[in-house]
Tab-separated table of C-alpha atoms in Angstrom:
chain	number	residue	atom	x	y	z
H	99	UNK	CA	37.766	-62.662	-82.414
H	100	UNK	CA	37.778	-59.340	-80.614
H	101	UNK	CA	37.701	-56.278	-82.391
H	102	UNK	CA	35.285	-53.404	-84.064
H	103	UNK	CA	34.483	-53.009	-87.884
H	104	UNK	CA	33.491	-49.446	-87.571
H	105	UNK	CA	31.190	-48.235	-89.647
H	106	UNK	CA	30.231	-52.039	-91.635
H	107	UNK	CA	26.699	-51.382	-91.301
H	108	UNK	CA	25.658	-47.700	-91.794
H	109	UNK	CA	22.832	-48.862	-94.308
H	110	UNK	CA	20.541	-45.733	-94.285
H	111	UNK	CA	22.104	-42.456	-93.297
H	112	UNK	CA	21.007	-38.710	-93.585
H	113	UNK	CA	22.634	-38.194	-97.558
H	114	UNK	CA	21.282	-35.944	-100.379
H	115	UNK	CA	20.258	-38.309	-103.134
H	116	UNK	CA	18.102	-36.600	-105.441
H	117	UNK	CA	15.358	-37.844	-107.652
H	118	UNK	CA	13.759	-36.321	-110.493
H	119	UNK	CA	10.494	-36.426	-112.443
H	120	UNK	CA	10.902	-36.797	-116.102
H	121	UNK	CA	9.175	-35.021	-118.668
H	122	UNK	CA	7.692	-35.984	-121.693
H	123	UNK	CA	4.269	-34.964	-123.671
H	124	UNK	CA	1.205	-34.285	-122.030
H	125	UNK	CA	-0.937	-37.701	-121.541
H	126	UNK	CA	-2.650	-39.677	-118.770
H	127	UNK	CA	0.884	-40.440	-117.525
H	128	UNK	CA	1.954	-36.340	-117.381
H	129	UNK	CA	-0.935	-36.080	-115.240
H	130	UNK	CA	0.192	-38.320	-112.476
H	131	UNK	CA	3.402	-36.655	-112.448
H	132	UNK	CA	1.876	-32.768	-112.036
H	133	UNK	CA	-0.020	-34.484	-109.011
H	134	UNK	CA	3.897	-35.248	-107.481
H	135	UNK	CA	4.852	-31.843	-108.417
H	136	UNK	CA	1.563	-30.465	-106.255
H	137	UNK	CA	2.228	-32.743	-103.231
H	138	UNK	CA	2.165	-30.609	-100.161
H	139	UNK	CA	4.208	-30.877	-96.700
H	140	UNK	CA	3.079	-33.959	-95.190
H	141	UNK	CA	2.437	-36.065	-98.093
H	142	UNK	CA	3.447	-39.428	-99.242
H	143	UNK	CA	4.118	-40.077	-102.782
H	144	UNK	CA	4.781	-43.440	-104.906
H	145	UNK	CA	6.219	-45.120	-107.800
H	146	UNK	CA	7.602	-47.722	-109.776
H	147	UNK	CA	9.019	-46.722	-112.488
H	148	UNK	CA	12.560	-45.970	-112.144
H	149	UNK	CA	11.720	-42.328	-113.913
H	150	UNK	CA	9.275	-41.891	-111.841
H	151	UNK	CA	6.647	-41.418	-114.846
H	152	UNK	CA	4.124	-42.869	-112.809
H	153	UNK	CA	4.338	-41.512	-109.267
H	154	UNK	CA	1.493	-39.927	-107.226
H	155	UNK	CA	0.087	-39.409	-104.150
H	156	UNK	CA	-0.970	-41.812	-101.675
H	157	UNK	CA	-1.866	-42.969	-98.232
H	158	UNK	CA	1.478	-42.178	-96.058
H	159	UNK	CA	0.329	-45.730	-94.342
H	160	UNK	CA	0.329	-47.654	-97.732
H	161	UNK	CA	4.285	-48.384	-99.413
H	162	UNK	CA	5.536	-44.980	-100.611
H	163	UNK	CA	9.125	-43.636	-101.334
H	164	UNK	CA	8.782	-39.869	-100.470
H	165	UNK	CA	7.139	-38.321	-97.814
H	166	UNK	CA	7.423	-34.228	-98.239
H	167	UNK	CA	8.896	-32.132	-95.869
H	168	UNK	CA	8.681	-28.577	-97.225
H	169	UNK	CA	9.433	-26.762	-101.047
H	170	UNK	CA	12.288	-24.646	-102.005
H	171	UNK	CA	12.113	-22.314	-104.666
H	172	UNK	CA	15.567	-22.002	-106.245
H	173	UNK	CA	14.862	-19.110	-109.055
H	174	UNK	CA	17.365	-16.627	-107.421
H	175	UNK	CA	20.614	-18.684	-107.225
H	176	UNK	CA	19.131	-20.380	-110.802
H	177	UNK	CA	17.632	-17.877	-112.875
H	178	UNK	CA	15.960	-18.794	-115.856
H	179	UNK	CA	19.286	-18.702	-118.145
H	180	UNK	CA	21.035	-21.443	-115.818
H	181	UNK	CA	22.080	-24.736	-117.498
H	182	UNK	CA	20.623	-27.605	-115.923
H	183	UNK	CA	22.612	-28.553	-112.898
H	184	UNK	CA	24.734	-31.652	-112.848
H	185	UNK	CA	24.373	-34.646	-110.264
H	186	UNK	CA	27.446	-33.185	-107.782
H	187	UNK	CA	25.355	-29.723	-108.026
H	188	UNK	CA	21.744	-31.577	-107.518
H	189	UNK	CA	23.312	-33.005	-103.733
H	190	UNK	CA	24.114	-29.441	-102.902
H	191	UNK	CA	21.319	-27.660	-103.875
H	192	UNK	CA	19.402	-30.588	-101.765
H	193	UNK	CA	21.452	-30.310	-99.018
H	194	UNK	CA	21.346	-26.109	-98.588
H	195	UNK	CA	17.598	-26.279	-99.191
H	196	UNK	CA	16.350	-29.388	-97.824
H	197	UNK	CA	18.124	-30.478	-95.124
H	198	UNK	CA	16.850	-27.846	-92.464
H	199	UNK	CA	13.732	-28.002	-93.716
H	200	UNK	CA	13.502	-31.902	-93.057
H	201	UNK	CA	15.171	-31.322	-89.197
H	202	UNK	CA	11.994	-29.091	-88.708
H	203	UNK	CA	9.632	-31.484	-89.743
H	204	UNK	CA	10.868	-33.967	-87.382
H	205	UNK	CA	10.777	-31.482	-84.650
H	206	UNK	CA	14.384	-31.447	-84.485
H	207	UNK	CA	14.153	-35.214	-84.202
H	208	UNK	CA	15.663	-36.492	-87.408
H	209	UNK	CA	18.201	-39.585	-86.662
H	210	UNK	CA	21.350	-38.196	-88.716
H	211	UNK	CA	22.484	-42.080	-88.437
H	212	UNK	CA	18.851	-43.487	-89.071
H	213	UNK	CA	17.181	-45.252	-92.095
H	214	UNK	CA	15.367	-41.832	-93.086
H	215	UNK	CA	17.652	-39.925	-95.646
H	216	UNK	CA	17.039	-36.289	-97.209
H	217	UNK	CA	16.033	-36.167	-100.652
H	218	UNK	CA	14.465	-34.221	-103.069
H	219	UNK	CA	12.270	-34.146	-105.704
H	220	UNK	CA	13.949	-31.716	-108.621
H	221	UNK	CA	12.280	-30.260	-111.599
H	222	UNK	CA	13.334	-32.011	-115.225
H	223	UNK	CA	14.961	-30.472	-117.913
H	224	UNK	CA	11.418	-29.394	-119.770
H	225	UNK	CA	10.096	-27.742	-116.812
H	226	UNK	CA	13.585	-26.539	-115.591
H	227	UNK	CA	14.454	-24.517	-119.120
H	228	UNK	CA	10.582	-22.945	-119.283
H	229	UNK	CA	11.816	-21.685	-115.908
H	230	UNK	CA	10.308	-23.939	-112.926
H	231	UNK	CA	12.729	-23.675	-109.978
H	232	UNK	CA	10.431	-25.221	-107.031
H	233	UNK	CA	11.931	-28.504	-105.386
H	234	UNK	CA	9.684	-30.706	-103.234
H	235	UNK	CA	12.147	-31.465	-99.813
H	236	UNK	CA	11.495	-35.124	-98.472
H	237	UNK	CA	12.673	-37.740	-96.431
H	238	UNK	CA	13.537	-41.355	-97.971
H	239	UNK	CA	14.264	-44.645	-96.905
H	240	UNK	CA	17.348	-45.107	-99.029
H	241	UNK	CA	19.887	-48.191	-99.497
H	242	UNK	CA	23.409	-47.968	-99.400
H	243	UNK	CA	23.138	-47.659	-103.212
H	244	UNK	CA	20.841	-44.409	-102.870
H	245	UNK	CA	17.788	-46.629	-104.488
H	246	UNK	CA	14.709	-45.526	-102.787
H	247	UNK	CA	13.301	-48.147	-100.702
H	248	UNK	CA	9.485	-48.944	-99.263
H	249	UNK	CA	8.488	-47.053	-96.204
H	250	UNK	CA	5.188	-47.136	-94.474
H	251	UNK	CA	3.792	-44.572	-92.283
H	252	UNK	CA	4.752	-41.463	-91.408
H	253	UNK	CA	8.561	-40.506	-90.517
H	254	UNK	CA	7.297	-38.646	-88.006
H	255	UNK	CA	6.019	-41.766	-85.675
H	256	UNK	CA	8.175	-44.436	-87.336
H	257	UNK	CA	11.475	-45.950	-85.055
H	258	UNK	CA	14.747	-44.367	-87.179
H	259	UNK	CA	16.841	-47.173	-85.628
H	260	UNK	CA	19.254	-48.245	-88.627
H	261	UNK	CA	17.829	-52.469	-88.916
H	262	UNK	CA	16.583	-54.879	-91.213
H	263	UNK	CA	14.492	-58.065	-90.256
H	264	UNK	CA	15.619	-61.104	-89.349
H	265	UNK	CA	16.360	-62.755	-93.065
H	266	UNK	CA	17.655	-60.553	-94.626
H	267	UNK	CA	21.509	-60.676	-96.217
H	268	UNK	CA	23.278	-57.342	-97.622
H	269	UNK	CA	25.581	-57.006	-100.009
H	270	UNK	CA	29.504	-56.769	-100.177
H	271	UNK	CA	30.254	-54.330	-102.595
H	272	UNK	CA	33.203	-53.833	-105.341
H	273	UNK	CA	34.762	-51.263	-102.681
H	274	UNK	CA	34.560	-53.782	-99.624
H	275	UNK	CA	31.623	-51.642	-98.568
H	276	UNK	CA	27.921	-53.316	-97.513
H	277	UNK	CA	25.568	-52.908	-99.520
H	278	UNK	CA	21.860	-53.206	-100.172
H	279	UNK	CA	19.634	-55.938	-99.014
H	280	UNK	CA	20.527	-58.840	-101.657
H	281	UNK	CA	18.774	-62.619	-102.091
H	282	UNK	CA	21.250	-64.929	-99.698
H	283	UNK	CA	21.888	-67.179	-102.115
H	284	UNK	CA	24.263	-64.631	-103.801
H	285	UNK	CA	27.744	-63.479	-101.782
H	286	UNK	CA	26.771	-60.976	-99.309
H	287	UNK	CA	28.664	-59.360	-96.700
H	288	UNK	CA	25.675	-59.974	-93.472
H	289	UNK	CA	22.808	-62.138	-92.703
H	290	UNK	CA	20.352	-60.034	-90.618
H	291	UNK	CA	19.385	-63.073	-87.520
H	292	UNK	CA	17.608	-60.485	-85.391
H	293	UNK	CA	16.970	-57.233	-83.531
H	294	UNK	CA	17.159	-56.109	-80.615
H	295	UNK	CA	16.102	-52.986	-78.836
H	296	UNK	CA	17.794	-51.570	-75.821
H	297	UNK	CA	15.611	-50.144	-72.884
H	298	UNK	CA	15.014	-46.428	-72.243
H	299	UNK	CA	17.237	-44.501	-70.115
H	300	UNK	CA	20.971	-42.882	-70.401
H	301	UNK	CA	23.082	-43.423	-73.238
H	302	UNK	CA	25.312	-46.894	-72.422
H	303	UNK	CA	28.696	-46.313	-74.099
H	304	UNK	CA	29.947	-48.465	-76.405
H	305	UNK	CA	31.286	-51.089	-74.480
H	306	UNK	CA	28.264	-51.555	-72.308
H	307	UNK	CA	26.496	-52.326	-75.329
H	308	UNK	CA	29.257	-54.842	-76.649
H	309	UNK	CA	28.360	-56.905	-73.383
H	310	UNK	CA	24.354	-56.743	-73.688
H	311	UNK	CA	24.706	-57.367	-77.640
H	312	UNK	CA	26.854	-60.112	-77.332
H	313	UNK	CA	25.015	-61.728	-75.265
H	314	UNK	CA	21.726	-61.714	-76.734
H	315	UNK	CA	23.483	-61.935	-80.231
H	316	UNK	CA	24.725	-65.059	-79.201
H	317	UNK	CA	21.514	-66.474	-77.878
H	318	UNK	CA	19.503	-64.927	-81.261
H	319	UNK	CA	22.069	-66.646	-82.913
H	320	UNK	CA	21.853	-70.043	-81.553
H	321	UNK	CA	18.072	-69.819	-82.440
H	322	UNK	CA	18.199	-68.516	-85.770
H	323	UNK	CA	20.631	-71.536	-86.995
H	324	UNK	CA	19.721	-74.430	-84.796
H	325	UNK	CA	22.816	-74.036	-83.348
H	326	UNK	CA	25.220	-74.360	-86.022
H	327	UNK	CA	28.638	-74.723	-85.823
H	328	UNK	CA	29.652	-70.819	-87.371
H	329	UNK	CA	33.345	-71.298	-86.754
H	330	UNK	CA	33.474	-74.487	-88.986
H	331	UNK	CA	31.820	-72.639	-91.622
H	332	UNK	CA	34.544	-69.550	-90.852
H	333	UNK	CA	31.609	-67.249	-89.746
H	334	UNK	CA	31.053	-65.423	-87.052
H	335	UNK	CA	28.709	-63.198	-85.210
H	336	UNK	CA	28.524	-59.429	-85.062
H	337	UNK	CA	26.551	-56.505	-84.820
H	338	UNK	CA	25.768	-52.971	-84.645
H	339	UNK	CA	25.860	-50.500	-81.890
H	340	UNK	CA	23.633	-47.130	-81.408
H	341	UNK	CA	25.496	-43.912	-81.715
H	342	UNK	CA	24.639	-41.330	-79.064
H	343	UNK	CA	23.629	-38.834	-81.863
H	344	UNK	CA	20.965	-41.500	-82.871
H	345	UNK	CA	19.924	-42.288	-78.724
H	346	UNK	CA	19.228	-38.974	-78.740
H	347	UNK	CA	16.719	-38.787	-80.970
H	348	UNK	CA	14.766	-41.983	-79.707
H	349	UNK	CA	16.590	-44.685	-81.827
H	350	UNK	CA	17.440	-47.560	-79.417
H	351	UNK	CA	16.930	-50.801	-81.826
H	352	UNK	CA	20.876	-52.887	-83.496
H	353	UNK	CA	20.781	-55.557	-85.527
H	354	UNK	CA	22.194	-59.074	-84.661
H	355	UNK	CA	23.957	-60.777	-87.808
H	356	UNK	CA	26.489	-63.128	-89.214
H	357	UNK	CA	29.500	-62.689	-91.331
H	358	UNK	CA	31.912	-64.966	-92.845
H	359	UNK	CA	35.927	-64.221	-90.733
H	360	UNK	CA	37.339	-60.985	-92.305
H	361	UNK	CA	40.847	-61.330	-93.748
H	362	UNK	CA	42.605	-58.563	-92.199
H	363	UNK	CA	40.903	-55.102	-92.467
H	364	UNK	CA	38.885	-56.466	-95.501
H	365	UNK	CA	35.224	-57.818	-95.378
H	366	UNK	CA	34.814	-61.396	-97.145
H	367	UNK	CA	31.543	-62.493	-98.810
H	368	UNK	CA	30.028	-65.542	-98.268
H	369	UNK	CA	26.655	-67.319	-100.174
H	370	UNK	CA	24.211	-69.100	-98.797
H	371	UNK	CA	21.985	-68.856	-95.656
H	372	UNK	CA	22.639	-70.249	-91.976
H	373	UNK	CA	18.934	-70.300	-90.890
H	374	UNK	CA	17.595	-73.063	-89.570
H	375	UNK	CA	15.087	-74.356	-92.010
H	376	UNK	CA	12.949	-76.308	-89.408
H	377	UNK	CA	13.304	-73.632	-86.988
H	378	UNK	CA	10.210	-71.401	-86.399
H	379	UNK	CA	8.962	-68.911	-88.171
H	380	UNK	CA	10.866	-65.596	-88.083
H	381	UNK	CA	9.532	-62.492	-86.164
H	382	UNK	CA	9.365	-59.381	-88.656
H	383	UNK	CA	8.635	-55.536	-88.107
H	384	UNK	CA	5.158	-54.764	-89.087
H	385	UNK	CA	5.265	-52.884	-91.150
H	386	UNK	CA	8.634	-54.977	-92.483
H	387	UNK	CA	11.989	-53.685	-92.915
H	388	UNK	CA	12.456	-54.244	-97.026
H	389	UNK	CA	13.971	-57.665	-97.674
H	390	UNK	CA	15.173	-56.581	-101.543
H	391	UNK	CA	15.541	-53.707	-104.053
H	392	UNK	CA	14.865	-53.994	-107.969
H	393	UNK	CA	17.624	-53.247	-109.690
H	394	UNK	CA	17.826	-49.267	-110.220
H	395	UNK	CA	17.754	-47.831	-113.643
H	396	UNK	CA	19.391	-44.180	-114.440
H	397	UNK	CA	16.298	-42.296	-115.004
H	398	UNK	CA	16.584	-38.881	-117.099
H	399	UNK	CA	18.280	-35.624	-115.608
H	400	UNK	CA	19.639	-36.040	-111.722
H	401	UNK	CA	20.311	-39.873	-110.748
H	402	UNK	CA	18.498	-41.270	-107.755
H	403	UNK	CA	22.129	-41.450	-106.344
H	404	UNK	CA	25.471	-39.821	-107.053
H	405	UNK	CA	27.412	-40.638	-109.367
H	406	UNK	CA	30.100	-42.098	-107.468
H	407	UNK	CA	27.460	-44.173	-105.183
H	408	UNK	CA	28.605	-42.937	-102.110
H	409	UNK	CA	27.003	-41.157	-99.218
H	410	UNK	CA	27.564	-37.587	-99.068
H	411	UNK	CA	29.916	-36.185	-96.214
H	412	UNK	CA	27.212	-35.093	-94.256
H	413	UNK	CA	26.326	-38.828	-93.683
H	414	UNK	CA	28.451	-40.650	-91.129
H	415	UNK	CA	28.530	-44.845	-90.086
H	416	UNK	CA	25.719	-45.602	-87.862
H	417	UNK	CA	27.408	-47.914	-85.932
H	418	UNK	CA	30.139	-50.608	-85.230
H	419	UNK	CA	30.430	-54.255	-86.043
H	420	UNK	CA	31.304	-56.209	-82.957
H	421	UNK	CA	32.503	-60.184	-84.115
H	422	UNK	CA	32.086	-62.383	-80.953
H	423	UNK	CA	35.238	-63.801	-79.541
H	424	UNK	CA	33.640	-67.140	-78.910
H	425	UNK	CA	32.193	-67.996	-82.808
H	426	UNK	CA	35.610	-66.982	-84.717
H	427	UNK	CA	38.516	-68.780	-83.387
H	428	UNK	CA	40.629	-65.570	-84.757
H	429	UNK	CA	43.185	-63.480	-83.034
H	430	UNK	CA	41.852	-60.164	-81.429
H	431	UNK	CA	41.967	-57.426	-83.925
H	432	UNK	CA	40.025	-54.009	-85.221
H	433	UNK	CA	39.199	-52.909	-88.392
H	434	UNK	CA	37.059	-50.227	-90.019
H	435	UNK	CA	35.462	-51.301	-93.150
H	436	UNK	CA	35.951	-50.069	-96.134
């Protein structure tokens, strides 16, 4: 089956989910929090807790979900007598005050199509009504959901490439959209079977990397399953191509991965894995790419995502979804996913 599913695998792109710290009485727990609020430009912050009661500063080498890239002080557009902004008004105040701020970090080098997305780190209601108006500006490595995934080191030497390890299956979603990583024994929309990372040099357009990725797809393929027999299972291989906005910036690395046949321009889910389970041990990132995310609870004041769960505008696919001719059995055809 011939064809491209554009846009079936932008996983992590530049979008302006916001987080916020809650509030509450002053105890042990308040004091982590004012330790987040003091986090300067270049530090990492963590937590668990989907209100983020308990974040605080660590090591940007250890697992953190919020690496700061500069403050904003809001008080002019929000003076003191402003109600508390809603989610819709959260993404834009993130995106006129943060997203510049985050390009300069990076030296100009931020992958809009990459894993890294901009985020803040807004005030809660307390602080916000006694006044407070200063946002921490960050980068994130968010799922398609806008949940805040595990990064380690800084963004500033980490690939941006848009992958997950070998392993790892994503979710179809209600919409016919993927979603985040998921456990494969529930229907998913991928299974990540590998990576693989272009050489340095000139951009190759699309098509030239259809013909290296479907090669090596195939080959990565064959491995990862034992040689299974996809097209009696109605799966197929596929996988993602770098856009020259994201060459540009040094991200050169696509993922390799199976999906069942789509039925027209729609996705279909599938459960269950294809690897090999006498095959050899599978070759991760170190650090890894995550291989799950908890379920994400609506913490007080501004979600960690929008309301609608979608990427904002300024986010665009990262790639295209190439299904090789020679595993499907299916008529040429094109798609874009939904």
């Amino acid at each position: 089956m011939a064809g491209a599913f554009l846009g079936a695998f932008g996983l992590l792109m530049l979008a302006t989910f916001t987080s916020v710290l809650a509030g509450g009485p002053i105890t042990t727990k308040r004091e982590l929090v004012n330790a987040a609020y003091q986090a300067g430009v270049g530090e990492c912050l963590n937590w668990e807790k989907a209100d983020l009661s308990d974040a605080q500063k660590v090591d940007c080498a250890a697992a953190h979900k919020f690496e700061v890239t500069g403050t904003a002080d809001i008080t002019a557009a929000y003076p003191k007598e402003a109600p508390y902004p809603a989610a819709e008004a959260w993404e834009k105040i993130a995106q006129d005050n943060c997203a510049q701020a985050s390009t300069t970090y990076m030296a100009g080098k931020l992958d809009p199509l990459g894993k890294y997305g901009v985020s803040t780190l807004n005030p809660d209601e307390t602080r916000w009504s006694s006044g407070y108006r200063e946002l921490r500006c960050g980068l994130q490595v968010t799922a398609p959901s806008g949940a805040a995934l595990p990064s380690f080191g800084s963004a500033k030497t980490q690939d941006q490439s848009n992958v997950y390890d070998p392993g790892v299956c994503v979710a179809l979603t209600e919409d016919n959209k993927v979603g985040d990583p998921i456990e494969c024994a529930k229907p998913h929309a991928f299974e990540i079977v590998g990576v693989v990372e272009h050489p340095e040099g000139e951009f190759p357009a699309p098509e030239k990397q259809d013909t290296v990725m479907s090669e090596k797809c195939a080959a990565i393929a064959a491995e990862y399953t034992g040689g299974a027999d996809l097209k009696a299972k109605n799966l197929l291989i596929t996988w993602d191509t770098r856009a020259q906005e994201s060459w540009a910036v040094g991200s050169r690395k696509a993922n390799c991965k199976i999906g069942a046949v789509p039925q027209g321009e729609k996705l279909v889910a599938w459960e269950g894995s294809v690897r090999n389970p006498n095959g050899a041990p599978l070759t991760t990132a170190n650090p890894p790419q995550t291989t799950s995310v908890k379920p994400q609870d609506e913490p007080t004041g501004a979600p960690l995502h929008s309301e609608s769960g979608k990427p904002s505008e300024s986010g665009k696919p990262s790639g295209s979804d190439k299904p090789d001719p020679s595993s499907s059995g299916a008529p040429p055809s094109s798609a874009e996913n939904r």
